[in-house]
Coordinates of N, CA, C and O and ligand atoms in Angstrom, one line a residue:
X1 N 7.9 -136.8 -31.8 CA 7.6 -135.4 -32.2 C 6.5 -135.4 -33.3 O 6.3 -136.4 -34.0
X2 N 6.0 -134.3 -33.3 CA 4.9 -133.8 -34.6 C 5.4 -133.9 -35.6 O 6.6 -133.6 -35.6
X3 N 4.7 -134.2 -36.8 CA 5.5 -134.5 -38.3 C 5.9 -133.4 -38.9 O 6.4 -133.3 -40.0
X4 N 5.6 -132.1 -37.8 CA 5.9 -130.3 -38.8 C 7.3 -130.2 -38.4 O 8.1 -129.6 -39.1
X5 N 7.6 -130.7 -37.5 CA 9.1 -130.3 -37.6 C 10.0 -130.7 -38.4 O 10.9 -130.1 -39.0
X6 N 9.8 -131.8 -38.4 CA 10.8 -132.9 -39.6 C 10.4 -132.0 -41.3 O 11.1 -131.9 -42.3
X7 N 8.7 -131.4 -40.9 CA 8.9 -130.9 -42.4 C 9.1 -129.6 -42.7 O 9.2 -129.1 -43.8
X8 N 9.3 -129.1 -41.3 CA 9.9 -127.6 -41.9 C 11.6 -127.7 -42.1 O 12.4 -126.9 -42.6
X9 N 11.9 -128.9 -41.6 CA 13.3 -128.9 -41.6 C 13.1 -129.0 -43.1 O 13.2 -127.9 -43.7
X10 N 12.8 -130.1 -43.8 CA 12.8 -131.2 -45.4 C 12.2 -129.3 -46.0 O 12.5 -129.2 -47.2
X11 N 11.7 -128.5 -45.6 CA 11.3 -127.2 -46.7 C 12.6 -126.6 -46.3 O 13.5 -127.0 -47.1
X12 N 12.9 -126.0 -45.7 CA 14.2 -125.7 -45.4 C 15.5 -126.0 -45.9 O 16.2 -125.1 -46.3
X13 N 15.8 -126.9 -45.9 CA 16.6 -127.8 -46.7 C 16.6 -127.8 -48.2 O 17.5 -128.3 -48.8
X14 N 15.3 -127.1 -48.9 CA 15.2 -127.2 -50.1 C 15.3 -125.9 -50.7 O 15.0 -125.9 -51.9
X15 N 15.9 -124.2 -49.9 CA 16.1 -123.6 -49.3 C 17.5 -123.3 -49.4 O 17.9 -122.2 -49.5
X16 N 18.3 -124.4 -49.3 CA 19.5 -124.5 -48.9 C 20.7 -123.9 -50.3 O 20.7 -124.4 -51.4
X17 N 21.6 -122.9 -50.0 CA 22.3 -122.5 -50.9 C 23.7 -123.6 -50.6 O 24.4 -123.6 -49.5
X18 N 23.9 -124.3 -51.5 CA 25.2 -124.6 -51.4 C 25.5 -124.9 -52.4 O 24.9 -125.9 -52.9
X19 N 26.5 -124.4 -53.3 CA 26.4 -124.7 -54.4 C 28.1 -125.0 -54.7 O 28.5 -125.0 -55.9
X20 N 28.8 -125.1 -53.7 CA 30.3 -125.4 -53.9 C 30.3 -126.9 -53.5 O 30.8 -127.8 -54.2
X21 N 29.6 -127.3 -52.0 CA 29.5 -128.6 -51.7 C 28.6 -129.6 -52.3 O 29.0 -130.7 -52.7
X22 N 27.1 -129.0 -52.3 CA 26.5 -129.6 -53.2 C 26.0 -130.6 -51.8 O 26.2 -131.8 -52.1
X23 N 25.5 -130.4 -50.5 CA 25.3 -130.6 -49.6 C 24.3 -130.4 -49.0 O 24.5 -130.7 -47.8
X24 N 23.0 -130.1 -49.5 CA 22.0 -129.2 -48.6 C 21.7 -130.1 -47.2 O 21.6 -131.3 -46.9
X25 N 21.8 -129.1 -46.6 CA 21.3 -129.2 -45.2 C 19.5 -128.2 -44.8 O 19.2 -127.2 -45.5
X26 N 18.6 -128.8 -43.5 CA 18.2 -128.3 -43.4 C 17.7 -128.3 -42.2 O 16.9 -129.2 -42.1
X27 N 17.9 -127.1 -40.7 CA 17.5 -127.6 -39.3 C 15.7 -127.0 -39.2 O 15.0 -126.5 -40.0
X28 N 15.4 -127.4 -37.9 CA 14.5 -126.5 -37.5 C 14.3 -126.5 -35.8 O 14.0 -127.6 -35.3
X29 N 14.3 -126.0 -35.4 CA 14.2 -125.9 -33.8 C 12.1 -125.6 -33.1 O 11.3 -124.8 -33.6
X30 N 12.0 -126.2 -32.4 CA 10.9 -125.7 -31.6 C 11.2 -125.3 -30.6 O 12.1 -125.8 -30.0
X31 N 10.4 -124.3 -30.1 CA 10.4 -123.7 -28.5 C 9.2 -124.7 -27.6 O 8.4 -125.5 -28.2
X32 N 9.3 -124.5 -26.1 CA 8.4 -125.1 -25.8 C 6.9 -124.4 -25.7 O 6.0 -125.1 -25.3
X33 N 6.7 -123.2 -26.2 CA 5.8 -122.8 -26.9 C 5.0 -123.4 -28.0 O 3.8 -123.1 -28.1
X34 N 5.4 -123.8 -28.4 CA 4.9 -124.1 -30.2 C 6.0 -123.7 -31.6 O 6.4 -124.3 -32.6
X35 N 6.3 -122.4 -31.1 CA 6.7 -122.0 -32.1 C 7.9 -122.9 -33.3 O 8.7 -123.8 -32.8
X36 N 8.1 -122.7 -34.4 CA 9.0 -123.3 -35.0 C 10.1 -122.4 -35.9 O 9.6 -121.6 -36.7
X37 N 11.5 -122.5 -35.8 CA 12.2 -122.0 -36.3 C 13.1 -122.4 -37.6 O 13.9 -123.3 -37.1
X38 N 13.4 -122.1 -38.9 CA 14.5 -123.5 -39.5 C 15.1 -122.7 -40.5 O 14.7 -121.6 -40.8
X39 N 15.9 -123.4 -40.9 CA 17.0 -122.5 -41.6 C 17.8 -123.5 -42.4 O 18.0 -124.6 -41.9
X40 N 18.6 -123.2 -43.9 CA 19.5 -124.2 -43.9 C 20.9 -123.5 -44.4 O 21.2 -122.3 -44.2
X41 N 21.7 -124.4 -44.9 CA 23.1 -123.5 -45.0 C 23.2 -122.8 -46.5 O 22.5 -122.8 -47.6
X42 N 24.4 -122.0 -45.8 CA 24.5 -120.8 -46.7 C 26.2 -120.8 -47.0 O 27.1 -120.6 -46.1
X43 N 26.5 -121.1 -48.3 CA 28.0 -121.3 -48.6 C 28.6 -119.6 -49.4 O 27.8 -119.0 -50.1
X44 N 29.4 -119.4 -49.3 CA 30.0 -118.7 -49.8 C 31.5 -119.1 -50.9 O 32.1 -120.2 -50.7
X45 N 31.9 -118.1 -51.8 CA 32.9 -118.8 -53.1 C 33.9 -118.4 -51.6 O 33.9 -119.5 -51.1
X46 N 34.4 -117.8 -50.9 CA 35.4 -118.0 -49.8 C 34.8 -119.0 -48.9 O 34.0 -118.6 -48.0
X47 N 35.2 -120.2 -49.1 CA 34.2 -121.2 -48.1 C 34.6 -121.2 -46.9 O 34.4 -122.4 -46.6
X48 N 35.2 -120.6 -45.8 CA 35.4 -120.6 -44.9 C 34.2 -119.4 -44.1 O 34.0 -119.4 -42.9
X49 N 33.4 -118.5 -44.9 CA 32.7 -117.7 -44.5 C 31.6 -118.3 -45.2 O 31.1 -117.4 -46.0
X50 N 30.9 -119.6 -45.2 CA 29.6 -120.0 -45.3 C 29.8 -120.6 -43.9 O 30.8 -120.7 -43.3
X51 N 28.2 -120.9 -43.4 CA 27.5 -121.6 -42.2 C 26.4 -122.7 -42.4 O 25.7 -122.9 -43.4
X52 N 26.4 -123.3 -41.3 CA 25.5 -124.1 -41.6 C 23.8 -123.9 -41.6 O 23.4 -122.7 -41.6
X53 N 22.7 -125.0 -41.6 CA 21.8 -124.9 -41.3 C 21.2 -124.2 -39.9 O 20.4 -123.2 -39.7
X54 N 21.9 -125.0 -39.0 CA 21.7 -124.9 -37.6 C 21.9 -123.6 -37.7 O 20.8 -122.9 -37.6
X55 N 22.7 -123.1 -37.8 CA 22.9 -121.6 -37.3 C 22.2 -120.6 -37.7 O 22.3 -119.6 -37.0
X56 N 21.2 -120.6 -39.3 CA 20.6 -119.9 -39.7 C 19.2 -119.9 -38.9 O 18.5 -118.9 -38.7
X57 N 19.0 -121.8 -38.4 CA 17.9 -121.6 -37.5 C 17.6 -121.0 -36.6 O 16.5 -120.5 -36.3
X58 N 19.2 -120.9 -35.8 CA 19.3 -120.2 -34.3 C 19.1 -118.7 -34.6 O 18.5 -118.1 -33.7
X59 N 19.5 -118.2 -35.6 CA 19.4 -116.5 -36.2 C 17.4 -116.5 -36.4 O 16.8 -115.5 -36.1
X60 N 16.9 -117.2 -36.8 CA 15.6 -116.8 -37.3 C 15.3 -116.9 -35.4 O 15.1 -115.8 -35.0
X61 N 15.3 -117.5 -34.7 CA 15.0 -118.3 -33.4 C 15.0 -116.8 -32.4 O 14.2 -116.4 -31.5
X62 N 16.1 -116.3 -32.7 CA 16.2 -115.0 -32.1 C 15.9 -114.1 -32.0 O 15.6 -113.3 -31.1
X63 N 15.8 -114.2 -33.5 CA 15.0 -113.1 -34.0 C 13.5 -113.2 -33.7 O 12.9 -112.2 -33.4
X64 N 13.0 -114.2 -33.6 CA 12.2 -114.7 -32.9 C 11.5 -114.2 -31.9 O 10.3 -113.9 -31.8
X65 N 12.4 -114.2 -31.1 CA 11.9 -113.7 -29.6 C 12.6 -114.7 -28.6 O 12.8 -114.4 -27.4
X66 N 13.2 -116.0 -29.2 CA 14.1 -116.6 -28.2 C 12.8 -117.7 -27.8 O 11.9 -118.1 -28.5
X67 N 13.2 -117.9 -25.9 CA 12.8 -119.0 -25.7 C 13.2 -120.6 -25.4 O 13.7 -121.2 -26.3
X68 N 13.1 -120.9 -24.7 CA 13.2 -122.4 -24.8 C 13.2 -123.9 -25.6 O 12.1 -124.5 -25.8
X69 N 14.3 -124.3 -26.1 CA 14.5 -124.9 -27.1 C 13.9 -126.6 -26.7 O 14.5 -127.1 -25.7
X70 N 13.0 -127.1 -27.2 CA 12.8 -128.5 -26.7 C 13.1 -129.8 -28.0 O 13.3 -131.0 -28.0
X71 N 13.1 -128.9 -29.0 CA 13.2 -129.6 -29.9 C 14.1 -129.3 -31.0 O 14.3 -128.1 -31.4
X72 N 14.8 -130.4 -31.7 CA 15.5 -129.8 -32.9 C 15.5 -130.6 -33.7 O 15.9 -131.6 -33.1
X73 N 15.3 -130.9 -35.3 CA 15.7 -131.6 -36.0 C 16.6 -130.9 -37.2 O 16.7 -129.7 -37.5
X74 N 17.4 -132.2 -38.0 CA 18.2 -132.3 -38.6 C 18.5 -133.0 -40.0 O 18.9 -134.1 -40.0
X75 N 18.3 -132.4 -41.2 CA 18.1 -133.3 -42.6 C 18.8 -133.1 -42.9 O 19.3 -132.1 -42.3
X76 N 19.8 -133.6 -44.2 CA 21.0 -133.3 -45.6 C 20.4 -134.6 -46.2 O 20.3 -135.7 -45.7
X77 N 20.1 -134.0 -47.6 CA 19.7 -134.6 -48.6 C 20.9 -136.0 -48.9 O 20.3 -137.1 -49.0
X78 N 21.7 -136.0 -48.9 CA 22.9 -136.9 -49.4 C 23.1 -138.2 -47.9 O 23.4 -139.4 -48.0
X79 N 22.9 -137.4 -46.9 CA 23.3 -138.3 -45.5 C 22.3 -138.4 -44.4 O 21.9 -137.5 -43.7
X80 N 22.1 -139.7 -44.4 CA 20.8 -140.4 -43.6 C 21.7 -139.6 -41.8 O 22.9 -139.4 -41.9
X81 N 21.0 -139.4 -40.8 CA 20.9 -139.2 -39.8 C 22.4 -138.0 -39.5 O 23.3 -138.2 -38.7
X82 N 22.2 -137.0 -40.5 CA 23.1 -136.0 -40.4 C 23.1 -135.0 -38.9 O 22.1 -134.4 -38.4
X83 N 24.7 -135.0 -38.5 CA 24.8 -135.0 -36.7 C 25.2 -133.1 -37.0 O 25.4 -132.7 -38.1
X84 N 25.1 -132.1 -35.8 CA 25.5 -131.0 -36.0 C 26.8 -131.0 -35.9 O 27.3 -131.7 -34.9
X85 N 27.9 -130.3 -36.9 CA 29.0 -130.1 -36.2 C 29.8 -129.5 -35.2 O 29.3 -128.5 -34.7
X86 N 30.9 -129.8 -34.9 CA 30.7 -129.3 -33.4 C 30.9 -127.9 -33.0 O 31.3 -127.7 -31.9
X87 N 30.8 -126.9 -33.9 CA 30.5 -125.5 -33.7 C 29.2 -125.3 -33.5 O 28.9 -124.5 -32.6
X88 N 28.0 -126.1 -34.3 CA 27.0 -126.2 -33.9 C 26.2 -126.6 -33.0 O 25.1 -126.3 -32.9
X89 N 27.0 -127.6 -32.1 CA 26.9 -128.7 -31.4 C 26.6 -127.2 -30.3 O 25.5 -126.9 -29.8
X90 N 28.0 -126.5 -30.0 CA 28.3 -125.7 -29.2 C 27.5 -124.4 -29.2 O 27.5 -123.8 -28.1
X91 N 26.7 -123.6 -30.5 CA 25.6 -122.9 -30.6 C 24.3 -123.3 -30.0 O 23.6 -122.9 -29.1
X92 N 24.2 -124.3 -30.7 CA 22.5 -125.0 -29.8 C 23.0 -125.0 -28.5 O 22.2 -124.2 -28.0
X93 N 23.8 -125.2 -27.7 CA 24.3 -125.9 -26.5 C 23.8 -124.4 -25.6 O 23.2 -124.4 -24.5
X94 N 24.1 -123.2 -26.4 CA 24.0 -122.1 -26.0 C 22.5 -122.1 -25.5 O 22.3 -121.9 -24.3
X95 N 21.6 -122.2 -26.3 CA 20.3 -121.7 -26.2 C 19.5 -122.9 -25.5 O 18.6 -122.6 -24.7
X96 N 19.7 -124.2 -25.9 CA 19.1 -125.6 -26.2 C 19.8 -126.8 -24.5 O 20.8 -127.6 -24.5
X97 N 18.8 -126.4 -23.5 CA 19.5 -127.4 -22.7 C 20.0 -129.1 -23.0 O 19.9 -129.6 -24.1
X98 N 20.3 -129.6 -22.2 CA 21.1 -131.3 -22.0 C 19.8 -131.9 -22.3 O 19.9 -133.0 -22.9
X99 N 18.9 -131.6 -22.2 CA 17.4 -132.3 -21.9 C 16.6 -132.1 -23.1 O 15.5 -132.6 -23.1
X100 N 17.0 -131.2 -24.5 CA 16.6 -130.8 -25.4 C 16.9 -132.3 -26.4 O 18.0 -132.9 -26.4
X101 N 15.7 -132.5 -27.2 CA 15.7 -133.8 -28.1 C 16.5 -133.5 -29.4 O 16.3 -132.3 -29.6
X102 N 17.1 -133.9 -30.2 CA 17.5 -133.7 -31.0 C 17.2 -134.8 -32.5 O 18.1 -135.7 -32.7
X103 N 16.5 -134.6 -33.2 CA 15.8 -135.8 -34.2 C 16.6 -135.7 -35.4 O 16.5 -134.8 -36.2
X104 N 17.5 -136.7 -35.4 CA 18.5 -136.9 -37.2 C 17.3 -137.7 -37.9 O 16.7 -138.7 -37.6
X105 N 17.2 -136.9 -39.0 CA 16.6 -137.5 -40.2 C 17.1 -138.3 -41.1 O 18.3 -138.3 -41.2
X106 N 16.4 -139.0 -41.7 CA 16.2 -139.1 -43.1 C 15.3 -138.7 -44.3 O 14.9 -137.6 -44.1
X107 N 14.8 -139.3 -45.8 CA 14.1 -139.1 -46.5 C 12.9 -139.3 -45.9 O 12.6 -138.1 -45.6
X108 N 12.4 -139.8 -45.6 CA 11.2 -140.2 -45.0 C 11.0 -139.8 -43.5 O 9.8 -139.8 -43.3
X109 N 11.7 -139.5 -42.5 CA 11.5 -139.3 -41.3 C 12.2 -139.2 -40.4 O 13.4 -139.2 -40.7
X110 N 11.9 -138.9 -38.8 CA 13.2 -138.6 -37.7 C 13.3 -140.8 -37.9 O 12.5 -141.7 -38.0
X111 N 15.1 -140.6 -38.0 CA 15.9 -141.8 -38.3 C 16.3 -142.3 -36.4 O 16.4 -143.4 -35.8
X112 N 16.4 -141.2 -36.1 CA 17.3 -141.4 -34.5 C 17.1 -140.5 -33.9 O 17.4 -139.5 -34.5
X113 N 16.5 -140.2 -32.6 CA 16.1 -139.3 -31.8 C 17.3 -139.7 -30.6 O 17.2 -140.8 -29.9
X114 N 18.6 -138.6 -30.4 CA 19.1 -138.2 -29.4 C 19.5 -136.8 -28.7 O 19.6 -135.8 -29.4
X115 N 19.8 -136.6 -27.0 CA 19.3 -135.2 -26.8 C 20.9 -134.6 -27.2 O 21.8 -135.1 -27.9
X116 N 20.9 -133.5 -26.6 CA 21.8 -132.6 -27.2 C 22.7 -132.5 -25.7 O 23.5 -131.5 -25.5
X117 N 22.7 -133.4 -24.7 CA 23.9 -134.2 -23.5 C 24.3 -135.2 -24.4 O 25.5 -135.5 -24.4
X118 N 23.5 -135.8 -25.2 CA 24.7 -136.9 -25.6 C 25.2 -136.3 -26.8 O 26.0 -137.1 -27.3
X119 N 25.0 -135.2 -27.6 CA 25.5 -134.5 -28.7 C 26.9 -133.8 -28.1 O 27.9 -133.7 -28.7
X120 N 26.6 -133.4 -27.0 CA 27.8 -132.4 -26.5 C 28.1 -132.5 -24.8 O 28.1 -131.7 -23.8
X121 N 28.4 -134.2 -25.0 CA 28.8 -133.8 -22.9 C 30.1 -133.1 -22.8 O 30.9 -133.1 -23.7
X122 N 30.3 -132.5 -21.4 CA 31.2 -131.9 -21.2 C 31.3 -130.6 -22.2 O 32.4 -130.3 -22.7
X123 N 30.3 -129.8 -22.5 CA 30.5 -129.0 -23.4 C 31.0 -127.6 -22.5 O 30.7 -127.5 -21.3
X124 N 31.8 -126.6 -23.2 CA 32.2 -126.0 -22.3 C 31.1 -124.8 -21.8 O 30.3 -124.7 -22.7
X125 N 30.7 -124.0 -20.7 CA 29.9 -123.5 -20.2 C 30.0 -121.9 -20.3 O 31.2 -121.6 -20.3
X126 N 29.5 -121.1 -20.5 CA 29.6 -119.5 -19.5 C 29.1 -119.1 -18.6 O 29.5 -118.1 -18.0
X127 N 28.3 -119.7 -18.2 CA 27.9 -119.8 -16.8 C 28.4 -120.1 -15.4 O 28.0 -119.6 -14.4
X128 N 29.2 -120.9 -15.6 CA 30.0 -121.8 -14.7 C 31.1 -120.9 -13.9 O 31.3 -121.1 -12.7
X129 N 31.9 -119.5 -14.9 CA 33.3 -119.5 -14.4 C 33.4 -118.3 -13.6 O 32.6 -117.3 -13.9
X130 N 34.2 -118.2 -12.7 CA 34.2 -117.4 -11.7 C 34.3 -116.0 -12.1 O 34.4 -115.1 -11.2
Ligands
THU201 N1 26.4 -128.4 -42.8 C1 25.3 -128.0 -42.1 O1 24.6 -127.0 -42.6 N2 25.0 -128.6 -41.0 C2 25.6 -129.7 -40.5 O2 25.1 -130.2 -39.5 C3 26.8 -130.3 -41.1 C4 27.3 -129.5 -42.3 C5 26.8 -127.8 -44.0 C6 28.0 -126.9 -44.1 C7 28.3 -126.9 -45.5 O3 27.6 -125.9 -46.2 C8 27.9 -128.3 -46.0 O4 27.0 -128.8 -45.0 C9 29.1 -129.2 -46.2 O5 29.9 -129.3 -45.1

């Protein structure tokens, strides 16, 4: 991948409100357009109603105009090759096909490049049910 993604994630991430976990996170998605989207998390003092990065990305992404997800990366300041959790796993999954890359960071760069079938096989579908 191009080095803007990893760094709109790393601006994004700096960005990041967390001030109960002390956690920053910071995603960014590309379309297969060009375009780039990122976002990071947002905690609340009721911490069951904060979110993560990912999902702030997916909200700019829509807002967006949508599109085709080819790319996504993933930073937190504290944790080398930080994975989505699996609420997230199951948002991207929404928008972001099996074949979409998924780049875990570190300080310095994408750490591990895997797609978003081996982030979420067997993920459940809406498409699928009768
Ligand atoms: N978090 C994210 O933003 N993305 C992830 O992939 C994992 C966790 C956030 C949620 C919360 O604000 C903080 O990290 C600690 O869980």
């Amino acid at each position: 991948m191009s080095h803007d993604l990893y760094l709109a994630a790393k601006a994004a991430m700096a960005k990041a409100y967390a001030p109960y976990s002390k956690f920053p996170v910071g995603a960014a998605i590309r379309t297969e357009d060009g375009r780039i989207f990122a976002g990071a998390n947002i905690e609340v003092a009721s911490f069951p109603e904060g979110w993560c990065a990912e999902t702030t990305a997916l909200g700019h992404y829509i807002m967006g105009g949508g599109g085709r997800i080819v790319e996504i990366a993933v930073i937190a300041e504290r944790m080398a090759k930080c994975t989505p959790c699996g609420g997230c796993r199951q948002r991207l999954a929404e928008f972001a096909g099996p074949e979409a890359k998924l780049y875990l960071c570190d300080e310095t760069g994408v750490a591990e490049t895997v797609t978003m079938g081996d982030m979420l096989p067997y993920g459940f579908r809406g498409d699928t049910w009768t």
